PDB file of N, CA and C in Angstrom:
ATOM      1  N   MET A   1      12.177  -6.781  -0.605  1.00  0.00           N
ATOM      2  CA  MET A   1      10.997  -6.157  -0.051  1.00  0.00           C
ATOM      3  C   MET A   1       9.878  -7.163   0.176  1.00  0.00           C
ATOM      4  N   THR A   2       9.683  -8.055  -0.795  1.00  0.00           N
ATOM      5  CA  THR A   2       8.655  -9.064  -0.626  1.00  0.00           C
ATOM      6  C   THR A   2       9.180 -10.388  -1.153  1.00  0.00           C
ATOM      7  N   ASP A   3       8.805 -11.480  -0.490  1.00  0.00           N
ATOM      8  CA  ASP A   3       9.249 -12.800  -0.902  1.00  0.00           C
ATOM      9  C   ASP A   3       8.203 -13.500  -1.762  1.00  0.00           C
ATOM     10  N   LYS A   4       7.013 -12.914  -1.844  1.00  0.00           N
ATOM     11  CA  LYS A   4       5.914 -13.531  -2.563  1.00  0.00           C
ATOM     12  C   LYS A   4       6.091 -13.331  -4.067  1.00  0.00           C
ATOM     13  N   PRO A   5       6.065 -14.428  -4.848  1.00  0.00           N
ATOM     14  CA  PRO A   5       6.154 -14.245  -6.292  1.00  0.00           C
ATOM     15  C   PRO A   5       4.895 -13.544  -6.807  1.00  0.00           C
ATOM     16  N   THR A   6       5.061 -12.772  -7.841  1.00  0.00           N
ATOM     17  CA  THR A   6       3.947 -12.008  -8.364  1.00  0.00           C
ATOM     18  C   THR A   6       3.395 -12.624  -9.637  1.00  0.00           C
ATOM     19  N   THR A   7       2.118 -12.435  -9.835  1.00  0.00           N
ATOM     20  CA  THR A   7       1.496 -12.818 -11.093  1.00  0.00           C
ATOM     21  C   THR A   7       0.951 -11.570 -11.786  1.00  0.00           C
ATOM     22  N   THR A   8       1.196 -10.409 -11.189  1.00  0.00           N
ATOM     23  CA  THR A   8       0.757  -9.145 -11.758  1.00  0.00           C
ATOM     24  C   THR A   8       1.657  -8.778 -12.929  1.00  0.00           C
ATOM     25  N   PRO A   9       1.083  -8.434 -14.069  1.00  0.00           N
ATOM     26  CA  PRO A   9       1.932  -7.973 -15.176  1.00  0.00           C
ATOM     27  C   PRO A   9       2.726  -6.735 -14.752  1.00  0.00           C
ATOM     28  N   MET A  10       3.981  -6.710 -15.116  1.00  0.00           N
ATOM     29  CA  MET A  10       4.870  -5.618 -14.750  1.00  0.00           C
ATOM     30  C   MET A  10       5.243  -4.823 -15.994  1.00  0.00           C
ATOM     31  N   PRO A  11       5.502  -3.520 -15.829  1.00  0.00           N
ATOM     32  CA  PRO A  11       5.889  -2.710 -16.984  1.00  0.00           C
ATOM     33  C   PRO A  11       7.280  -3.096 -17.489  1.00  0.00           C
ATOM     34  N   THR A  12       7.433  -2.981 -18.785  1.00  0.00           N
ATOM     35  CA  THR A  12       8.729  -3.206 -19.404  1.00  0.00           C
ATOM     36  C   THR A  12       9.247  -1.864 -19.900  1.00  0.00           C
ATOM     37  N   VAL A  13      10.421  -1.508 -19.470  1.00  0.00           N
ATOM     38  CA  VAL A  13      11.041  -0.263 -19.907  1.00  0.00           C
ATOM     39  C   VAL A  13      11.596  -0.493 -21.311  1.00  0.00           C
ATOM     40  N   HIS A  14      11.179   0.364 -22.252  1.00  0.00           N
ATOM     41  CA  HIS A  14      11.674   0.278 -23.625  1.00  0.00           C
ATOM     42  C   HIS A  14      11.603   1.661 -24.256  1.00  0.00           C
ATOM     43  N   LEU A  15      12.158   1.814 -25.432  1.00  0.00           N
ATOM     44  CA  LEU A  15      12.297   3.132 -26.063  1.00  0.00           C
ATOM     45  C   LEU A  15      10.974   3.827 -26.343  1.00  0.00           C
ATOM     46  N   ASN A  16       9.931   3.100 -26.655  1.00  0.00           N
ATOM     47  CA  ASN A  16       8.641   3.716 -26.964  1.00  0.00           C
ATOM     48  C   ASN A  16       7.727   3.830 -25.754  1.00  0.00           C
ATOM     49  N   GLY A  17       8.205   3.462 -24.576  1.00  0.00           N
ATOM     50  CA  GLY A  17       7.382   3.493 -23.377  1.00  0.00           C
ATOM     51  C   GLY A  17       7.784   4.607 -22.431  1.00  0.00           C
ATOM     52  N   THR A  18       7.178   4.588 -21.269  1.00  0.00           N
ATOM     53  CA  THR A  18       7.496   5.560 -20.221  1.00  0.00           C
ATOM     54  C   THR A  18       8.929   5.309 -19.747  1.00  0.00           C
ATOM     55  N   SER A  19       9.634   6.376 -19.463  1.00  0.00           N
ATOM     56  CA  SER A  19      11.040   6.237 -19.070  1.00  0.00           C
ATOM     57  C   SER A  19      11.164   5.511 -17.730  1.00  0.00           C
ATOM     58  N   HIS A  20      12.315   4.876 -17.557  1.00  0.00           N
ATOM     59  CA  HIS A  20      12.607   4.194 -16.305  1.00  0.00           C
ATOM     60  C   HIS A  20      12.534   5.177 -15.145  1.00  0.00           C
ATOM     61  N   LYS A  21      13.109   6.352 -15.348  1.00  0.00           N
ATOM     62  CA  LYS A  21      13.128   7.371 -14.297  1.00  0.00           C
ATOM     63  C   LYS A  21      11.713   7.755 -13.878  1.00  0.00           C
ATOM     64  N   MET A  22      10.826   8.019 -14.842  1.00  0.00           N
ATOM     65  CA  MET A  22       9.461   8.420 -14.522  1.00  0.00           C
ATOM     66  C   MET A  22       8.712   7.304 -13.802  1.00  0.00           C
ATOM     67  N   LEU A  23       8.803   6.085 -14.318  1.00  0.00           N
ATOM     68  CA  LEU A  23       8.119   4.964 -13.668  1.00  0.00           C
ATOM     69  C   LEU A  23       8.600   4.786 -12.233  1.00  0.00           C
ATOM     70  N   THR A  24       9.912   4.825 -12.054  1.00  0.00           N
ATOM     71  CA  THR A  24      10.471   4.649 -10.719  1.00  0.00           C
ATOM     72  C   THR A  24      10.001   5.745  -9.782  1.00  0.00           C
ATOM     73  N   GLU A  25      10.040   6.981 -10.254  1.00  0.00           N
ATOM     74  CA  GLU A  25       9.632   8.106  -9.409  1.00  0.00           C
ATOM     75  C   GLU A  25       8.172   8.008  -8.977  1.00  0.00           C
ATOM     76  N   VAL A  26       7.284   7.650  -9.905  1.00  0.00           N
ATOM     77  CA  VAL A  26       5.861   7.634  -9.529  1.00  0.00           C
ATOM     78  C   VAL A  26       5.530   6.469  -8.594  1.00  0.00           C
ATOM     79  N   TYR A  27       6.174   5.324  -8.789  1.00  0.00           N
ATOM     80  CA  TYR A  27       5.923   4.210  -7.861  1.00  0.00           C
ATOM     81  C   TYR A  27       6.511   4.514  -6.482  1.00  0.00           C
ATOM     82  N   GLU A  28       7.690   5.128  -6.444  1.00  0.00           N
ATOM     83  CA  GLU A  28       8.275   5.499  -5.151  1.00  0.00           C
ATOM     84  C   GLU A  28       7.424   6.554  -4.447  1.00  0.00           C
ATOM     85  N   GLU A  29       6.910   7.516  -5.204  1.00  0.00           N
ATOM     86  CA  GLU A  29       6.058   8.547  -4.625  1.00  0.00           C
ATOM     87  C   GLU A  29       4.765   7.942  -4.077  1.00  0.00           C
ATOM     88  N   ALA A  30       4.163   7.053  -4.848  1.00  0.00           N
ATOM     89  CA  ALA A  30       2.934   6.399  -4.393  1.00  0.00           C
ATOM     90  C   ALA A  30       3.187   5.605  -3.108  1.00  0.00           C
ATOM     91  N   HIS A  31       4.321   4.922  -3.042  1.00  0.00           N
ATOM     92  CA  HIS A  31       4.666   4.142  -1.857  1.00  0.00           C
ATOM     93  C   HIS A  31       4.876   5.060  -0.652  1.00  0.00           C
ATOM     94  N   TYR A  32       5.542   6.167  -0.875  1.00  0.00           N
ATOM     95  CA  TYR A  32       5.777   7.138   0.196  1.00  0.00           C
ATOM     96  C   TYR A  32       4.450   7.705   0.707  1.00  0.00           C
ATOM     97  N   ILE A  33       3.577   8.097  -0.212  1.00  0.00           N
ATOM     98  CA  ILE A  33       2.288   8.668   0.175  1.00  0.00           C
ATOM     99  C   ILE A  33       1.429   7.628   0.881  1.00  0.00           C
ATOM    100  N   LEU A  34       1.486   6.380   0.442  1.00  0.00           N
ATOM    101  CA  LEU A  34       0.763   5.321   1.146  1.00  0.00           C
ATOM    102  C   LEU A  34       1.271   5.203   2.579  1.00  0.00           C
ATOM    103  N   GLY A  35       2.571   5.353   2.772  1.00  0.00           N
ATOM    104  CA  GLY A  35       3.136   5.327   4.118  1.00  0.00           C
ATOM    105  C   GLY A  35       2.599   6.461   4.976  1.00  0.00           C
ATOM    106  N   LEU A  36       2.487   7.643   4.393  1.00  0.00           N
ATOM    107  CA  LEU A  36       1.917   8.780   5.131  1.00  0.00           C
ATOM    108  C   LEU A  36       0.458   8.518   5.490  1.00  0.00           C
ATOM    109  N   PHE A  37      -0.288   7.990   4.531  1.00  0.00           N
ATOM    110  CA  PHE A  37      -1.687   7.656   4.775  1.00  0.00           C
ATOM    111  C   PHE A  37      -1.808   6.627   5.895  1.00  0.00           C
ATOM    112  N   THR A  38      -0.980   5.599   5.826  1.00  0.00           N
ATOM    113  CA  THR A  38      -1.021   4.541   6.836  1.00  0.00           C
ATOM    114  C   THR A  38      -0.739   5.103   8.223  1.00  0.00           C
ATOM    115  N   LYS A  39       0.266   5.954   8.314  1.00  0.00           N
ATOM    116  CA  LYS A  39       0.593   6.575   9.599  1.00  0.00           C
ATOM    117  C   LYS A  39      -0.569   7.421  10.097  1.00  0.00           C
ATOM    118  N   SER A  40      -1.166   8.184   9.210  1.00  0.00           N
ATOM    119  CA  SER A  40      -2.296   9.036   9.579  1.00  0.00           C
ATOM    120  C   SER A  40      -3.487   8.196  10.036  1.00  0.00           C
ATOM    121  N   LEU A  41      -3.773   7.119   9.314  1.00  0.00           N
ATOM    122  CA  LEU A  41      -4.886   6.242   9.698  1.00  0.00           C
ATOM    123  C   LEU A  41      -4.637   5.634  11.073  1.00  0.00           C
ATOM    124  N   HIS A  42      -3.413   5.207  11.324  1.00  0.00           N
ATOM    125  CA  HIS A  42      -3.097   4.600  12.617  1.00  0.00           C
ATOM    126  C   HIS A  42      -3.114   5.617  13.758  1.00  0.00           C
ATOM    127  N   ASN A  43      -3.004   6.884  13.409  1.00  0.00           N
ATOM    128  CA  ASN A  43      -3.073   7.932  14.429  1.00  0.00           C
ATOM    129  C   ASN A  43      -4.510   8.344  14.751  1.00  0.00           C
ATOM    130  N   THR A  44      -5.463   7.863  13.972  1.00  0.00           N
ATOM    131  CA  THR A  44      -6.860   8.192  14.274  1.00  0.00           C
ATOM    132  C   THR A  44      -7.270   7.498  15.565  1.00  0.00           C
ATOM    133  N   GLU A  45      -8.132   8.144  16.290  1.00  0.00           N
ATOM    134  CA  GLU A  45      -8.646   7.550  17.536  1.00  0.00           C
ATOM    135  C   GLU A  45      -9.554   6.383  17.157  1.00  0.00           C
ATOM    136  N   PHE A  46      -9.262   5.216  17.669  1.00  0.00           N
ATOM    137  CA  PHE A  46     -10.054   4.013  17.375  1.00  0.00           C
ATOM    138  C   PHE A  46     -10.275   3.308  18.700  1.00  0.00           C
ATOM    139  N   ASN A  47     -11.451   3.552  19.291  1.00  0.00           N
ATOM    140  CA  ASN A  47     -11.708   3.082  20.647  1.00  0.00           C
ATOM    141  C   ASN A  47     -13.152   2.614  20.760  1.00  0.00           C
ATOM    142  N   SER A  48     -13.349   1.575  21.511  1.00  0.00           N
ATOM    143  CA  SER A  48     -14.691   0.998  21.670  1.00  0.00           C
ATOM    144  C   SER A  48     -15.687   1.990  22.261  1.00  0.00           C
ATOM    145  N   ARG A  49     -15.205   2.973  23.000  1.00  0.00           N
ATOM    146  CA  ARG A  49     -16.126   3.943  23.608  1.00  0.00           C
ATOM    147  C   ARG A  49     -16.907   4.738  22.563  1.00  0.00           C
ATOM    148  N   ASP A  50     -16.390   4.760  21.341  1.00  0.00           N
ATOM    149  CA  ASP A  50     -17.062   5.484  20.268  1.00  0.00           C
ATOM    150  C   ASP A  50     -18.088   4.626  19.522  1.00  0.00           C
ATOM    151  N   TYR A  51     -18.233   3.375  19.941  1.00  0.00           N
ATOM    152  CA  TYR A  51     -19.114   2.442  19.235  1.00  0.00           C
ATOM    153  C   TYR A  51     -20.164   1.793  20.129  1.00  0.00           C
ATOM    154  N   TYR A  52     -19.922   1.732  21.427  1.00  0.00           N
ATOM    155  CA  TYR A  52     -20.792   0.931  22.290  1.00  0.00           C
ATOM    156  C   TYR A  52     -22.246   1.386  22.282  1.00  0.00           C
ATOM    157  N   VAL A  53     -22.512   2.662  22.027  1.00  0.00           N
ATOM    158  CA  VAL A  53     -23.900   3.140  22.019  1.00  0.00           C
ATOM    159  C   VAL A  53     -24.692   2.567  20.840  1.00  0.00           C
ATOM    160  N   GLN A  54     -23.995   1.989  19.868  1.00  0.00           N
ATOM    161  CA  GLN A  54     -24.660   1.376  18.715  1.00  0.00           C
ATOM    162  C   GLN A  54     -25.045  -0.081  18.972  1.00  0.00           C
ATOM    163  N   GLY A  55     -24.645  -0.600  20.108  1.00  0.00           N
ATOM    164  CA  GLY A  55     -24.965  -1.985  20.457  1.00  0.00           C
ATOM    165  C   GLY A  55     -23.709  -2.832  20.540  1.00  0.00           C
ATOM    166  N   PRO A  56     -23.853  -4.030  21.103  1.00  0.00           N
ATOM    167  CA  PRO A  56     -22.678  -4.875  21.356  1.00  0.00           C
ATOM    168  C   PRO A  56     -21.992  -5.398  20.093  1.00  0.00           C
ATOM    169  N   GLU A  57     -22.683  -5.384  18.971  1.00  0.00           N
ATOM    170  CA  GLU A  57     -22.076  -5.896  17.737  1.00  0.00           C
ATOM    171  C   GLU A  57     -21.270  -4.828  16.982  1.00  0.00           C
ATOM    172  N   ALA A  58     -21.415  -3.569  17.373  1.00  0.00           N
ATOM    173  CA  ALA A  58     -20.777  -2.479  16.631  1.00  0.00           C
ATOM    174  C   ALA A  58     -19.253  -2.506  16.740  1.00  0.00           C
ATOM    175  N   TRP A  59     -18.719  -2.656  17.943  1.00  0.00           N
ATOM    176  CA  TRP A  59     -17.265  -2.628  18.111  1.00  0.00           C
ATOM    177  C   TRP A  59     -16.579  -3.786  17.393  1.00  0.00           C
ATOM    178  N   PRO A  60     -17.040  -5.035  17.566  1.00  0.00           N
ATOM    179  CA  PRO A  60     -16.395  -6.125  16.818  1.00  0.00           C
ATOM    180  C   PRO A  60     -16.468  -5.909  15.293  1.00  0.00           C
ATOM    181  N   ALA A  61     -17.584  -5.351  14.818  1.00  0.00           N
ATOM    182  CA  ALA A  61     -17.707  -5.085  13.386  1.00  0.00           C
ATOM    183  C   ALA A  61     -16.719  -4.001  12.956  1.00  0.00           C
ATOM    184  N   ALA A  62     -16.541  -2.996  13.791  1.00  0.00           N
ATOM    185  CA  ALA A  62     -15.583  -1.929  13.492  1.00  0.00           C
ATOM    186  C   ALA A  62     -14.156  -2.476  13.468  1.00  0.00           C
ATOM    187  N   VAL A  63     -13.833  -3.355  14.408  1.00  0.00           N
ATOM    188  CA  VAL A  63     -12.502  -3.971  14.447  1.00  0.00           C
ATOM    189  C   VAL A  63     -12.284  -4.813  13.195  1.00  0.00           C
ATOM    190  N   ASP A  64     -13.283  -5.592  12.809  1.00  0.00           N
ATOM    191  CA  ASP A  64     -13.164  -6.404  11.591  1.00  0.00           C
ATOM    192  C   ASP A  64     -12.946  -5.522  10.360  1.00  0.00           C
ATOM    193  N   ALA A  65     -13.695  -4.430  10.285  1.00  0.00           N
ATOM    194  CA  ALA A  65     -13.545  -3.521   9.145  1.00  0.00           C
ATOM    195  C   ALA A  65     -12.154  -2.900   9.126  1.00  0.00           C
ATOM    196  N   ARG A  66     -11.646  -2.526  10.290  1.00  0.00           N
ATOM    197  CA  ARG A  66     -10.298  -1.927  10.364  1.00  0.00           C
ATOM    198  C   ARG A  66      -9.248  -2.955   9.952  1.00  0.00           C
ATOM    199  N   MET A  67      -9.419  -4.188  10.383  1.00  0.00           N
ATOM    200  CA  MET A  67      -8.464  -5.237  10.000  1.00  0.00           C
ATOM    201  C   MET A  67      -8.497  -5.467   8.488  1.00  0.00           C
ATOM    202  N   GLU A  68      -9.674  -5.416   7.905  1.00  0.00           N
ATOM    203  CA  GLU A  68      -9.807  -5.593   6.456  1.00  0.00           C
ATOM    204  C   GLU A  68      -9.104  -4.453   5.711  1.00  0.00           C
ATOM    205  N   ILE A  69      -9.305  -3.240   6.171  1.00  0.00           N
ATOM    206  CA  ILE A  69      -8.642  -2.090   5.554  1.00  0.00           C
ATOM    207  C   ILE A  69      -7.119  -2.216   5.690  1.00  0.00           C
ATOM    208  N   ASN A  70      -6.642  -2.607   6.863  1.00  0.00           N
ATOM    209  CA  ASN A  70      -5.193  -2.778   7.067  1.00  0.00           C
ATOM    210  C   ASN A  70      -4.625  -3.826   6.117  1.00  0.00           C
ATOM    211  N   GLN A  71      -5.370  -4.898   5.873  1.00  0.00           N
ATOM    212  CA  GLN A  71      -4.925  -5.933   4.938  1.00  0.00           C
ATOM    213  C   GLN A  71      -4.852  -5.374   3.518  1.00  0.00           C
ATOM    214  N   LYS A  72      -5.836  -4.577   3.140  1.00  0.00           N
ATOM    215  CA  LYS A  72      -5.831  -3.976   1.799  1.00  0.00           C
ATOM    216  C   LYS A  72      -4.649  -3.017   1.640  1.00  0.00           C
ATOM    217  N   ILE A  73      -4.360  -2.259   2.675  1.00  0.00           N
ATOM    218  CA  ILE A  73      -3.207  -1.355   2.628  1.00  0.00           C
ATOM    219  C   ILE A  73      -1.922  -2.165   2.442  1.00  0.00           C
ATOM    220  N   LYS A  74      -1.816  -3.274   3.162  1.00  0.00           N
ATOM    221  CA  LYS A  74      -0.637  -4.142   3.029  1.00  0.00           C
ATOM    222  C   LYS A  74      -0.521  -4.673   1.604  1.00  0.00           C
ATOM    223  N   GLU A  75      -1.645  -5.053   1.012  1.00  0.00           N
ATOM    224  CA  GLU A  75      -1.632  -5.562  -0.359  1.00  0.00           C
ATOM    225  C   GLU A  75      -1.218  -4.473  -1.348  1.00  0.00           C
ATOM    226  N   ILE A  76      -1.693  -3.255  -1.146  1.00  0.00           N
ATOM    227  CA  ILE A  76      -1.306  -2.155  -2.016  1.00  0.00           C
ATOM    228  C   ILE A  76       0.183  -1.880  -1.873  1.00  0.00           C
ATOM    229  N   SER A  77       0.680  -1.902  -0.647  1.00  0.00           N
ATOM    230  CA  SER A  77       2.100  -1.685  -0.406  1.00  0.00           C
ATOM    231  C   SER A  77       2.930  -2.758  -1.112  1.00  0.00           C
ATOM    232  N   GLN A  78       2.508  -4.009  -1.012  1.00  0.00           N
ATOM    233  CA  GLN A  78       3.226  -5.098  -1.675  1.00  0.00           C
ATOM    234  C   GLN A  78       3.207  -4.928  -3.196  1.00  0.00           C
ATOM    235  N   TYR A  79       2.066  -4.501  -3.732  1.00  0.00           N
ATOM    236  CA  TYR A  79       1.944  -4.250  -5.163  1.00  0.00           C
ATOM    237  C   TYR A  79       2.968  -3.200  -5.604  1.00  0.00           C
ATOM    238  N   LEU A  80       3.039  -2.104  -4.870  1.00  0.00           N
ATOM    239  CA  LEU A  80       3.983  -1.040  -5.206  1.00  0.00           C
ATOM    240  C   LEU A  80       5.423  -1.520  -5.058  1.00  0.00           C
ATOM    241  N   GLU A  81       5.716  -2.261  -3.997  1.00  0.00           N
ATOM    242  CA  GLU A  81       7.069  -2.775  -3.780  1.00  0.00           C
ATOM    243  C   GLU A  81       7.487  -3.736  -4.888  1.00  0.00           C
ATOM    244  N   GLU A  82       6.565  -4.571  -5.344  1.00  0.00           N
ATOM    245  CA  GLU A  82       6.874  -5.492  -6.438  1.00  0.00           C
ATOM    246  C   GLU A  82       7.246  -4.709  -7.697  1.00  0.00           C
ATOM    247  N   HIS A  83       6.512  -3.634  -7.958  1.00  0.00           N
ATOM    248  CA  HIS A  83       6.819  -2.819  -9.123  1.00  0.00           C
ATOM    249  C   HIS A  83       8.165  -2.114  -8.960  1.00  0.00           C
ATOM    250  N   MET A  84       8.436  -1.601  -7.772  1.00  0.00           N
ATOM    251  CA  MET A  84       9.718  -0.934  -7.546  1.00  0.00           C
ATOM    252  C   MET A  84      10.872  -1.921  -7.690  1.00  0.00           C
ATOM    253  N   ASP A  85      10.710  -3.130  -7.162  1.00  0.00           N
ATOM    254  CA  ASP A  85      11.752  -4.157  -7.309  1.00  0.00           C
ATOM    255  C   ASP A  85      11.956  -4.499  -8.781  1.00  0.00           C
ATOM    256  N   HIS A  86      10.870  -4.664  -9.505  1.00  0.00           N
ATOM    257  CA  HIS A  86      10.944  -5.008 -10.918  1.00  0.00           C
ATOM    258  C   HIS A  86      11.656  -3.897 -11.705  1.00  0.00           C
ATOM    259  N   LEU A  87      11.301  -2.662 -11.393  1.00  0.00           N
ATOM    260  CA  LEU A  87      11.944  -1.538 -12.076  1.00  0.00           C
ATOM    261  C   LEU A  87      13.413  -1.428 -11.706  1.00  0.00           C
ATOM    262  N   ALA A  88      13.768  -1.738 -10.483  1.00  0.00           N
ATOM    263  CA  ALA A  88      15.178  -1.717 -10.072  1.00  0.00           C
ATOM    264  C   ALA A  88      15.981  -2.724 -10.896  1.00  0.00           C
ATOM    265  N   ASP A  89      15.360  -3.854 -11.198  1.00  0.00           N
ATOM    266  CA  ASP A  89      16.032  -4.861 -12.021  1.00  0.00           C
ATOM    267  C   ASP A  89      16.240  -4.383 -13.463  1.00  0.00           C
ATOM    268  N   GLN A  90      15.453  -3.402 -13.880  1.00  0.00           N
ATOM    269  CA  GLN A  90      15.554  -2.885 -15.258  1.00  0.00           C
ATOM    270  C   GLN A  90      16.333  -1.564 -15.320  1.00  0.00           C
ATOM    271  N   ALA A  91      16.971  -1.197 -14.231  1.00  0.00           N
ATOM    272  CA  ALA A  91      17.699   0.077 -14.198  1.00  0.00           C
ATOM    273  C   ALA A  91      18.756   0.117 -15.295  1.00  0.00           C
ATOM    274  N   PRO A  92      18.891   1.273 -15.946  1.00  0.00           N
ATOM    275  CA  PRO A  92      19.933   1.397 -16.975  1.00  0.00           C
ATOM    276  C   PRO A  92      21.312   1.141 -16.378  1.00  0.00           C
ATOM    277  N   LYS A  93      22.121   0.450 -17.109  1.00  0.00           N
ATOM    278  CA  LYS A  93      23.484   0.122 -16.668  1.00  0.00           C
ATOM    279  C   LYS A  93      24.444   1.097 -17.352  1.00  0.00           C
ATOM    280  N   ASN A  94      24.716   2.193 -16.695  1.00  0.00           N
ATOM    281  CA  ASN A  94      25.611   3.213 -17.279  1.00  0.00           C
ATOM    282  C   ASN A  94      27.009   3.057 -16.793  1.00  0.00           C
TER     283      ASN A  94
END
């Protein structure tokens, strides 16, 4: 999912902790919901015609803000994927 090494502490599945199943389910659910959010955000109307009345600097500022938000979404997605990969490596071997 990601080639970038992580420095984020990852959960360790053990007898006194949250179950592997629960951890996996919540990270997968969060990733799925982030995907829905991302799709919804990208479906919003984002057009310069909605900004030009604020002056010539409004549209470029709006584009910069949207790019920043998209980068943050990508970082959150990578965070979740790193956790899902880590948990997959700890899957019980039955």
